[in-house]
Amino acid sequence: MNNVKHRTSLKDLAAKLGVSIATVSRALRNSPEIGQEMQQRVKALAKELNYRPNPFARSLRREAPKIIGVVVPNLVTHFYSSVLDGIEAEAAKAGYSVISANSHEDCIAEAKAVDNFIDLHVEGIIACLAQDTTDYSHFEEIADMGIPLVFFGRTCMSDKFSTVTANGDEAAQMATEHLISTGSRRIAFVGGPNHLDMVKRRKHGYLEALREHRIPIDREIVMCDKIDYHTALDNTLKLLRQPNRPDAILAFNDIITFAAYTAIRQLKLKIPQDVALIGFTDDVHTEYVTPRMSVIADQSQKMGAEACRLLLKAIGGDNKVRNVIVPQKLVIRETSAKS
């Protein structure tokens, strides 16, 4: 039996009292913004539930460091580690330290990371949504508390929070047009979950290119599923085993790109003669596989730096919502042109 007790958090107190986390936090600090009656109610409940502030957070406040929290879906991928490099470099210039958390593409872990950052009293948060996040209440709480937040890559509530994204629609359209112009006609799109704005943008560009060239859209070869190597591998194998298989694939990100590459090779098909391939990735390894891979390259470090600059502006009191687009680059190597 697990006898570990749940440590009471500000969120727990707020939920029981039916008020915001910000109200609880201010009441415990004797803020004049909170009436005496509410302060007493909060403190009484805190005592009853044995609420204790995080000692690490207290020591942080005494030493007054300047800390930014960053939540990413998958820290081991080159894209997110490169974004983090950009954030850290820009933060260091302004005298800030960075704490990162890996959501592992899980919305519950993402919400927990956000709670931890709140407890640590970070100055602001930079986040990229986990692929299964459809409830944004943990981010809405941040807005209620007045904690600056910037999204990058996969975003939400762009009217409320500043964002840094790529021009995925234009880049996908450009990549699809390149495939068409070099001999491909039955072009598949292997993507992630349809609710993600990043997936919507890239799929839109792909479909626009097909429409402009009057190539019929076949929903059987548009596969949007979980962002996972083995899922993408299985889906690509299914595509390539169809009687009328695709002769090209546009892959959503680096995980799906390498899964598609592996599937093509497993079936002993030739790249690009049998199946051409372009993937969204700036992974350095794409240049060293054989044949060398054509890619839509993110400027990931620049995205991180831009996100950090926006956050620092917000921390400094600039409340204007900004939506920055960092363009991607089509890098043509050997996997995409049939002719």
Tab-separated table of C-alpha atoms in Angstrom, residues 82-232:
chain	number	residue	atom	x	y	z
A	82	SER	CA	17.953	23.337	-29.629
A	83	VAL	CA	15.036	25.602	-28.658
A	84	LEU	CA	16.168	25.315	-25.048
A	85	ASP	CA	19.697	26.339	-26.084
A	86	GLY	CA	18.252	29.474	-27.634
A	87	ILE	CA	16.206	30.246	-24.523
A	88	GLU	CA	19.144	29.707	-22.168
A	89	ALA	CA	21.501	31.881	-24.227
A	90	GLU	CA	19.032	34.761	-24.340
A	91	ALA	CA	18.076	34.371	-20.667
A	92	ALA	CA	21.726	34.441	-19.592
A	93	LYS	CA	22.233	37.808	-21.296
A	94	ALA	CA	19.520	39.237	-19.048
A	95	GLY	CA	20.807	37.541	-15.893
A	96	TYR	CA	18.152	34.821	-15.768
A	97	SER	CA	18.512	31.106	-15.059
A	98	VAL	CA	16.348	28.465	-16.744
A	99	ILE	CA	14.645	25.413	-15.225
A	100	SER	CA	13.230	22.946	-17.773
A	101	ALA	CA	10.564	20.259	-17.386
A	102	ASN	CA	9.752	17.417	-19.790
A	103	SER	CA	6.019	16.698	-20.148
A	104	HIS	CA	6.738	13.486	-22.102
A	105	GLU	CA	3.810	14.447	-24.358
A	106	ASP	CA	1.435	14.037	-21.390
A	107	CYS	CA	-1.039	16.771	-20.402
A	108	ILE	CA	-1.107	15.686	-16.732
A	109	ALA	CA	2.677	15.893	-16.472
A	110	GLU	CA	2.507	19.263	-18.223
A	111	ALA	CA	-0.001	20.627	-15.686
A	112	LYS	CA	2.136	19.282	-12.835
A	113	ALA	CA	5.208	21.021	-14.245
A	114	VAL	CA	3.278	24.283	-14.389
A	115	ASP	CA	2.176	23.815	-10.747
A	116	ASN	CA	5.774	23.194	-9.724
A	117	PHE	CA	6.904	26.352	-11.472
A	118	ILE	CA	4.191	28.330	-9.665
A	119	ASP	CA	5.378	26.908	-6.324
A	120	LEU	CA	8.935	27.901	-7.211
A	121	HIS	CA	7.817	31.456	-7.967
A	122	VAL	CA	9.408	31.594	-11.408
A	123	GLU	CA	9.368	34.995	-13.100
A	124	GLY	CA	7.699	33.571	-16.201
A	125	ILE	CA	7.049	30.410	-18.220
A	126	ILE	CA	7.743	29.333	-21.803
A	127	ALA	CA	5.779	26.285	-22.991
A	128	CYS	CA	5.113	24.007	-25.952
A	129	LEU	CA	1.904	21.988	-25.627
A	130	ALA	CA	1.945	18.238	-25.089
A	131	GLN	CA	0.252	16.467	-27.976
A	132	ASP	CA	-2.745	15.339	-25.892
A	133	THR	CA	-3.399	18.711	-24.221
A	134	THR	CA	-6.920	19.908	-25.028
A	135	ASP	CA	-7.777	21.415	-21.628
A	136	TYR	CA	-5.932	24.699	-21.137
A	137	SER	CA	-7.166	25.508	-17.624
A	138	HIS	CA	-3.680	25.246	-16.077
A	139	PHE	CA	-2.507	27.943	-18.464
A	140	GLU	CA	-5.585	30.072	-17.809
A	141	GLU	CA	-4.683	29.977	-14.104
A	142	ILE	CA	-1.291	31.430	-14.975
A	143	ALA	CA	-3.014	34.319	-16.736
A	144	ASP	CA	-5.226	34.859	-13.668
A	145	MET	CA	-2.147	34.974	-11.463
A	146	GLY	CA	-0.418	37.478	-13.695
A	147	ILE	CA	2.550	35.189	-14.430
A	148	PRO	CA	3.980	35.969	-17.894
A	149	LEU	CA	3.670	33.070	-20.344
A	150	VAL	CA	4.839	32.588	-23.930
A	151	PHE	CA	4.064	29.597	-26.157
A	152	PHE	CA	6.276	28.268	-28.942
A	153	GLY	CA	5.730	25.630	-31.616
A	154	ARG	CA	2.406	24.159	-30.515
A	155	THR	CA	0.321	26.984	-29.134
A	156	CYS	CA	-3.115	27.923	-27.829
A	157	MET	CA	-5.043	31.059	-26.843
A	158	SER	CA	-2.916	33.242	-29.110
A	159	ASP	CA	-5.219	36.165	-28.335
A	160	LYS	CA	-4.179	35.968	-24.677
A	161	PHE	CA	-0.533	34.831	-24.806
A	162	SER	CA	2.371	35.757	-27.062
A	163	THR	CA	3.521	32.973	-29.377
A	164	VAL	CA	6.504	31.993	-31.503
A	165	THR	CA	5.682	29.678	-34.394
A	166	ALA	CA	7.098	28.697	-37.770
A	167	ASN	CA	5.501	29.350	-41.154
A	168	GLY	CA	4.528	25.686	-41.358
A	169	ASP	CA	1.722	26.234	-43.870
A	170	GLU	CA	3.957	28.037	-46.371
A	171	ALA	CA	6.828	25.602	-45.828
A	172	ALA	CA	4.600	22.543	-46.312
A	173	GLN	CA	3.144	24.043	-49.472
A	174	MET	CA	6.638	24.771	-50.806
A	175	ALA	CA	7.837	21.235	-49.994
A	176	THR	CA	4.775	19.634	-51.618
A	177	GLU	CA	5.212	21.786	-54.728
A	178	HIS	CA	8.860	20.670	-54.909
A	179	LEU	CA	7.753	17.026	-54.795
A	180	ILE	CA	5.199	17.662	-57.549
A	181	SER	CA	7.683	19.546	-59.743
A	182	THR	CA	10.207	16.692	-59.484
A	183	GLY	CA	7.852	13.910	-60.549
A	184	SER	CA	5.764	12.863	-57.516
A	185	ARG	CA	1.985	12.686	-57.885
A	186	ARG	CA	0.548	10.541	-55.094
A	187	ILE	CA	1.915	12.395	-52.077
A	188	ALA	CA	1.033	11.231	-48.558
A	189	PHE	CA	1.032	13.376	-45.433
A	190	VAL	CA	1.990	11.641	-42.168
A	191	GLY	CA	1.199	13.968	-39.272
A	192	GLY	CA	0.375	14.276	-35.599
A	193	PRO	CA	-2.961	14.788	-33.765
A	194	ASN	CA	-5.390	16.919	-35.748
A	195	HIS	CA	-6.225	19.258	-32.848
A	196	LEU	CA	-2.677	20.664	-32.701
A	197	ASP	CA	-2.365	24.037	-34.414
A	198	MET	CA	1.056	23.043	-35.777
A	199	VAL	CA	-0.460	19.982	-37.488
A	200	LYS	CA	-3.318	22.071	-38.903
A	201	ARG	CA	-0.910	24.612	-40.397
A	202	ARG	CA	1.351	22.043	-42.059
A	203	LYS	CA	-1.522	19.939	-43.359
A	204	HIS	CA	-3.200	23.051	-44.745
A	205	GLY	CA	-0.104	23.951	-46.778
A	206	TYR	CA	0.150	20.409	-48.128
A	207	LEU	CA	-3.508	20.397	-49.199
A	208	GLU	CA	-3.234	23.850	-50.780
A	209	ALA	CA	-0.378	22.658	-53.000
A	210	LEU	CA	-2.416	19.669	-54.163
A	211	ARG	CA	-5.426	21.903	-54.910
A	212	GLU	CA	-3.350	24.427	-56.836
A	213	HIS	CA	-1.933	21.663	-59.043
A	214	ARG	CA	-5.361	20.026	-59.366
A	215	ILE	CA	-4.177	16.780	-57.846
A	216	PRO	CA	-7.103	14.896	-56.255
A	217	ILE	CA	-6.968	14.772	-52.447
A	218	ASP	CA	-7.115	11.181	-51.187
A	219	ARG	CA	-7.926	11.050	-47.462
A	220	GLU	CA	-6.601	7.482	-47.384
A	221	ILE	CA	-3.058	8.812	-47.610
A	222	VAL	CA	-3.471	11.636	-45.085
A	223	MET	CA	-2.612	9.939	-41.787
A	224	CYS	CA	-2.702	12.065	-38.642
A	225	ASP	CA	-2.077	10.094	-35.480
A	226	LYS	CA	-0.065	10.069	-32.268
A	227	ILE	CA	3.442	11.565	-32.436
A	228	ASP	CA	5.316	8.376	-31.688
A	229	TYR	CA	8.029	6.568	-33.626
A	230	HIS	CA	6.411	3.115	-33.599
A	231	THR	CA	2.942	4.477	-34.405
A	232	ALA	CA	4.355	6.439	-37.332
